Amino acid sequence: MPENGWSADRIDTKNPHPARVYDYILGGKDYYPPDREAGDAMVEVWPAIVPHMLENRKFMHRATRYLAQEVGIRQFVDIGTGIPTRPNVHEVAQSIAPDARVVYVDNDPIVLTLSAGLSSSTPEGRTEYIEADMRDPAAILESPQFRETIDLGQPVGLTIIAIVHLIMDEDDPVGIVRRLLDPLPSGSYLAMSIGTADFAPEEVGRVNAEYTARGMPMRLRDRTEAQGYFEGLELVDPGITQVHRWRPDDAVDPEVRDEQIAMYGAVARKP
């Protein structure tokens, strides 16, 4: 594991963490034995979790490119960043607009430990990192990093990728997203991916059970529930769809079947 001086006791190495399991399954190197064990168990019960996670990552890239290139967004807030895996949001955005600014948010200390991978900004742009839990939007919005980087007089791209399935109903995930959106000006955008069991209920149910048994409970949501995150917003075509079907770069990969993808994705404009 990389070392950068942060106290090791801040990182829970005894229990798996979703961000590190995700990193392991995607072929990364920043994980611990419990994360590897959890990842192996997920792949065993649902081998499609590998293309599922890859397609979710590709969706994030396409959504960021759309916002930077086609809409002209120049500042982004990325919630639930996870282990830095290139290209990250700022690398995609700054490849189009070198002056783009990005604030990353995550609550796992290992992401902060590895945040050098999130700070390789162009000279014209800027990146900042906030260690915070998305269940506390005020901690994000009132942080010095947010206030110094994000101009609330200009549209913002809010990206919340593959995280709300880890927020239980009692924590009101729709309300959390709304509180993050509320201070953003008209013309801002929300890009989200939302875990679902709609397309492979039995297989994804087994993954859910494995996550829950390892202390990482999930709440998967159907399409109607996914729509709740976008109420009052203007959905960008093609609306809410599986992530591999949201504006694919070419034709949808024929080797990727719908039942392999357990994530809805959408991008919407705040009027």
Short mmCIF file of C-alpha atoms in Angstrom, two decimals:
data_model
loop_
_atom_site.label_atom_id
_atom_site.label_comp_id
_atom_site.label_asym_id
_atom_site.label_seq_id
_atom_site.Cartn_x
_atom_site.Cartn_y
_atom_site.Cartn_z
CA MET A 1 0.00 0.00 0.00
CA PRO A 2 1.29 3.48 -0.71
CA GLU A 3 2.54 5.49 2.26
CA ASN A 4 2.28 9.23 2.55
CA GLY A 5 2.54 9.86 6.25
CA TRP A 6 -1.12 9.45 7.23
CA SER A 7 -1.63 7.42 10.40
CA ALA A 8 -2.34 3.78 9.53
CA ASP A 9 -4.76 3.44 12.44
CA ARG A 10 -7.20 5.70 10.61
CA ILE A 11 -7.73 3.00 8.00
CA ASP A 12 -9.86 -0.03 8.89
CA THR A 13 -7.89 -2.94 7.50
CA LYS A 14 -9.91 -5.63 9.27
CA ASN A 15 -13.19 -5.13 7.42
CA PRO A 16 -13.90 -4.69 3.71
CA HIS A 17 -14.82 -1.28 2.36
CA PRO A 18 -16.93 -0.84 -0.81
CA ALA A 19 -14.42 1.52 -2.44
CA ARG A 20 -11.58 -0.95 -1.93
CA VAL A 21 -13.66 -3.93 -3.07
CA TYR A 22 -14.52 -1.93 -6.20
CA ASP A 23 -10.82 -1.18 -6.73
CA TYR A 24 -9.90 -4.86 -6.35
CA ILE A 25 -12.55 -6.10 -8.78
CA LEU A 26 -11.45 -3.51 -11.34
CA GLY A 27 -7.87 -4.78 -11.11
CA GLY A 28 -6.48 -2.08 -8.82
CA LYS A 29 -3.88 -2.52 -6.09
CA ASP A 30 -5.13 -0.44 -3.18
CA TYR A 31 -6.94 -2.99 -1.05
CA TYR A 32 -6.47 -5.26 1.96
CA PRO A 33 -7.08 -9.01 2.41
CA PRO A 34 -10.72 -8.56 3.58
CA ASP A 35 -11.41 -6.52 0.44
CA ARG A 36 -9.89 -9.22 -1.77
CA GLU A 37 -11.88 -11.92 0.01
CA ALA A 38 -15.09 -9.93 -0.41
CA GLY A 39 -14.35 -9.22 -4.06
CA ASP A 40 -13.65 -12.87 -4.80
CA ALA A 41 -16.94 -13.82 -3.13
CA MET A 42 -18.85 -11.26 -5.24
CA VAL A 43 -17.31 -12.55 -8.48
CA GLU A 44 -18.10 -16.13 -7.50
CA VAL A 45 -21.80 -15.47 -6.92
CA TRP A 46 -22.13 -13.10 -9.93
CA PRO A 47 -19.26 -13.10 -12.47
CA ALA A 48 -21.00 -10.28 -14.36
CA ILE A 49 -20.03 -7.90 -11.55
CA VAL A 50 -16.79 -7.27 -13.48
CA PRO A 51 -18.37 -5.90 -16.71
CA HIS A 52 -21.04 -4.26 -14.51
CA MET A 53 -18.40 -2.21 -12.68
CA LEU A 54 -16.46 -1.47 -15.86
CA GLU A 55 -19.56 -0.16 -17.62
CA ASN A 56 -20.40 2.03 -14.62
CA ARG A 57 -16.94 3.56 -14.83
CA LYS A 58 -17.36 4.17 -18.57
CA PHE A 59 -20.67 5.90 -17.86
CA MET A 60 -18.91 8.30 -15.50
CA HIS A 61 -16.39 9.12 -18.24
CA ARG A 62 -19.10 9.73 -20.85
CA ALA A 63 -21.25 11.81 -18.52
CA THR A 64 -18.27 13.98 -17.57
CA ARG A 65 -17.30 14.44 -21.22
CA TYR A 66 -20.88 15.38 -22.08
CA LEU A 67 -21.00 18.00 -19.33
CA ALA A 68 -17.61 19.49 -20.19
CA GLN A 69 -17.80 19.32 -23.97
CA GLU A 70 -21.45 19.64 -24.93
CA VAL A 71 -22.80 21.70 -22.03
CA GLY A 72 -19.72 23.72 -21.13
CA ILE A 73 -19.58 22.89 -17.42
CA ARG A 74 -16.30 24.04 -15.92
CA GLN A 75 -16.68 23.03 -12.27
CA PHE A 76 -17.58 19.67 -10.80
CA VAL A 77 -18.32 18.15 -7.40
CA ASP A 78 -17.75 14.40 -7.32
CA ILE A 79 -19.41 12.65 -4.35
CA GLY A 80 -18.19 9.20 -3.32
CA THR A 81 -15.00 9.44 -5.33
CA GLY A 82 -13.48 6.12 -4.27
CA ILE A 83 -9.95 4.90 -4.94
CA PRO A 84 -8.33 7.05 -7.65
CA THR A 85 -8.54 5.10 -10.90
CA ARG A 86 -7.45 6.98 -14.01
CA PRO A 87 -8.94 8.70 -15.75
CA ASN A 88 -10.66 10.48 -12.88
CA VAL A 89 -13.28 13.22 -13.27
CA HIS A 90 -10.76 16.05 -13.41
CA GLU A 91 -8.63 14.25 -16.00
CA VAL A 92 -11.63 13.74 -18.26
CA ALA A 93 -12.90 17.29 -17.77
CA GLN A 94 -9.50 18.97 -18.07
CA SER A 95 -8.68 17.05 -21.25
CA ILE A 96 -11.53 19.10 -22.75
CA ALA A 97 -11.29 22.28 -20.66
CA PRO A 98 -7.90 22.72 -18.95
CA ASP A 99 -9.38 25.34 -16.61
CA ALA A 100 -11.96 22.95 -15.15
CA ARG A 101 -12.17 22.78 -11.35
CA VAL A 102 -13.12 19.63 -9.42
CA VAL A 103 -13.89 19.00 -5.76
CA TYR A 104 -13.73 15.34 -4.72
CA VAL A 105 -15.58 13.99 -1.68
CA ASP A 106 -15.20 10.66 0.09
CA ASN A 107 -15.31 9.37 3.68
CA ASP A 108 -12.71 6.57 3.49
CA PRO A 109 -9.31 7.71 4.86
CA ILE A 110 -7.50 5.56 2.29
CA VAL A 111 -8.88 7.79 -0.47
CA LEU A 112 -7.28 10.76 1.27
CA THR A 113 -4.06 8.75 1.63
CA LEU A 114 -4.05 8.13 -2.12
CA SER A 115 -5.37 11.56 -3.06
CA ALA A 116 -2.21 12.47 -4.96
CA GLY A 117 -3.96 10.66 -7.81
CA LEU A 118 -6.76 13.21 -7.53
CA SER A 119 -4.59 16.32 -7.39
CA SER A 120 -2.70 16.17 -10.69
CA SER A 121 -4.52 19.22 -11.98
CA THR A 122 -3.55 21.26 -14.98
CA PRO A 123 -1.98 24.63 -14.10
CA GLU A 124 -5.11 26.39 -15.37
CA GLY A 125 -7.52 24.24 -13.36
CA ARG A 126 -7.82 23.12 -9.76
CA THR A 127 -8.68 20.03 -7.74
CA GLU A 128 -9.53 19.79 -4.04
CA TYR A 129 -10.42 16.89 -1.76
CA ILE A 130 -12.93 16.88 1.11
CA GLU A 131 -13.03 14.03 3.60
CA ALA A 132 -16.73 13.95 4.45
CA ASP A 133 -19.79 11.69 4.47
CA MET A 134 -22.40 12.53 1.85
CA ARG A 135 -25.04 12.00 4.53
CA ASP A 136 -23.87 15.34 5.90
CA PRO A 137 -24.27 17.72 2.96
CA ALA A 138 -23.56 20.76 5.16
CA ALA A 139 -20.06 19.45 5.91
CA ILE A 140 -19.40 19.42 2.17
CA LEU A 141 -21.07 22.67 1.19
CA GLU A 142 -19.62 24.66 4.09
CA SER A 143 -16.06 23.34 3.77
CA PRO A 144 -13.25 25.74 2.82
CA GLN A 145 -12.32 23.50 -0.11
CA PHE A 146 -15.82 23.79 -1.58
CA ARG A 147 -16.14 27.53 -0.97
CA GLU A 148 -12.72 28.32 -2.40
CA THR A 149 -13.08 26.15 -5.51
CA ILE A 150 -16.74 26.29 -6.53
CA ASP A 151 -18.33 29.52 -7.78
CA LEU A 152 -22.05 29.26 -7.04
CA GLY A 153 -22.67 32.01 -9.56
CA GLN A 154 -21.84 29.53 -12.33
CA PRO A 155 -23.34 26.11 -13.20
CA VAL A 156 -21.90 23.06 -11.46
CA GLY A 157 -21.77 19.40 -12.50
CA LEU A 158 -22.68 17.25 -9.48
CA THR A 159 -21.62 13.63 -10.03
CA ILE A 160 -22.87 10.91 -7.66
CA ILE A 161 -21.68 7.64 -9.13
CA ALA A 162 -22.42 4.18 -7.68
CA ILE A 163 -22.89 5.39 -4.11
CA VAL A 164 -26.59 5.83 -3.23
CA HIS A 165 -27.16 2.05 -3.05
CA LEU A 166 -25.00 2.23 0.09
CA ILE A 167 -27.37 4.77 1.67
CA MET A 168 -30.30 3.21 3.49
CA ASP A 169 -33.85 4.54 3.25
CA GLU A 170 -33.80 5.78 6.84
CA ASP A 171 -31.02 8.20 5.88
CA ASP A 172 -33.24 9.67 3.10
CA PRO A 173 -30.88 9.43 0.09
CA VAL A 174 -33.24 11.42 -2.16
CA GLY A 175 -33.29 14.21 0.43
CA ILE A 176 -29.49 14.11 0.67
CA VAL A 177 -29.14 14.55 -3.09
CA ARG A 178 -31.70 17.36 -3.00
CA ARG A 179 -29.76 19.18 -0.26
CA LEU A 180 -26.60 18.92 -2.34
CA LEU A 181 -28.41 20.29 -5.38
CA ASP A 182 -30.33 23.08 -3.63
CA PRO A 183 -27.50 25.66 -3.47
CA LEU A 184 -26.37 24.99 -7.04
CA PRO A 185 -27.55 27.56 -9.60
CA SER A 186 -29.91 27.06 -12.51
CA GLY A 187 -28.11 25.36 -15.37
CA SER A 188 -26.28 22.96 -13.07
CA TYR A 189 -26.43 19.23 -13.79
CA LEU A 190 -26.78 16.03 -11.80
CA ALA A 191 -25.12 12.85 -13.12
CA MET A 192 -25.95 9.70 -11.17
CA SER A 193 -25.73 5.95 -11.33
CA ILE A 194 -28.07 3.97 -9.09
CA GLY A 195 -27.79 0.30 -8.16
CA THR A 196 -30.72 -1.91 -9.16
CA ALA A 197 -31.74 -5.57 -9.23
CA ASP A 198 -34.31 -5.00 -11.99
CA PHE A 199 -32.40 -6.93 -14.67
CA ALA A 200 -30.96 -9.89 -12.73
CA PRO A 201 -32.85 -10.05 -9.42
CA GLU A 202 -31.63 -13.47 -8.31
CA GLU A 203 -27.96 -12.92 -9.16
CA VAL A 204 -27.77 -9.36 -7.85
CA GLY A 205 -29.68 -10.47 -4.78
CA ARG A 206 -26.83 -12.87 -4.02
CA VAL A 207 -24.33 -10.03 -4.33
CA ASN A 208 -26.47 -7.93 -2.00
CA ALA A 209 -26.48 -10.76 0.53
CA GLU A 210 -22.68 -11.06 0.36
CA TYR A 211 -22.19 -7.33 0.86
CA THR A 212 -24.62 -7.28 3.78
CA ALA A 213 -23.02 -10.30 5.44
CA ARG A 214 -19.68 -8.48 5.33
CA GLY A 215 -20.98 -5.33 6.99
CA MET A 216 -21.71 -3.39 3.79
CA PRO A 217 -25.51 -3.36 3.50
CA MET A 218 -26.97 -2.25 0.17
CA ARG A 219 -30.39 -0.92 -0.80
CA LEU A 220 -30.97 -1.58 -4.48
CA ARG A 221 -33.72 0.44 -6.16
CA ASP A 222 -36.10 -0.12 -9.04
CA ARG A 223 -36.70 2.28 -11.91
CA THR A 224 -39.56 4.10 -10.19
CA GLU A 225 -37.36 4.71 -7.16
CA ALA A 226 -34.53 5.86 -9.41
CA GLN A 227 -36.85 8.44 -10.95
CA GLY A 228 -37.28 10.02 -7.53
CA TYR A 229 -33.76 11.44 -7.63
CA PHE A 230 -34.57 13.45 -10.74
CA GLU A 231 -37.94 14.96 -9.83
CA GLY A 232 -38.02 18.62 -10.83
CA LEU A 233 -35.01 18.23 -13.13
CA GLU A 234 -34.86 18.08 -16.93
CA LEU A 235 -33.55 14.68 -17.99
CA VAL A 236 -31.04 14.61 -20.83
CA ASP A 237 -31.85 12.14 -23.61
CA PRO A 238 -32.04 9.11 -23.32
CA GLY A 239 -33.30 9.67 -19.78
CA ILE A 240 -32.92 6.99 -17.11
CA THR A 241 -31.39 3.88 -18.64
CA GLN A 242 -28.86 1.20 -17.85
CA VAL A 243 -25.42 2.77 -17.72
CA HIS A 244 -24.08 0.94 -20.79
CA ARG A 245 -26.99 2.36 -22.82
CA TRP A 246 -26.48 6.00 -21.83
CA ARG A 247 -24.96 7.64 -24.92
CA PRO A 248 -22.47 4.86 -25.76
CA ASP A 249 -19.46 6.05 -27.72
CA ASP A 250 -20.31 3.64 -30.54
CA ALA A 251 -22.97 0.95 -30.72
CA VAL A 252 -23.72 -0.83 -27.46
CA ASP A 253 -21.12 -3.59 -27.01
CA PRO A 254 -22.93 -6.76 -28.13
CA GLU A 255 -20.96 -8.76 -25.56
CA VAL A 256 -22.49 -6.74 -22.72
CA ARG A 257 -25.98 -8.02 -21.97
CA ASP A 258 -28.61 -6.09 -20.05
CA GLU A 259 -28.73 -8.75 -17.33
CA GLN A 260 -25.04 -8.08 -16.63
CA ILE A 261 -25.63 -4.46 -15.71
CA ALA A 262 -27.19 -3.63 -12.34
CA MET A 263 -26.98 0.14 -12.52
CA TYR A 264 -29.28 2.86 -13.84
CA GLY A 265 -27.64 6.02 -15.09
CA ALA A 266 -28.93 9.45 -16.01
CA VAL A 267 -27.91 13.07 -16.40
CA ALA A 268 -30.36 15.90 -15.70
CA ARG A 269 -30.36 19.70 -15.76
CA LYS A 270 -31.52 21.89 -12.91
CA PRO A 271 -33.94 24.46 -14.40
#
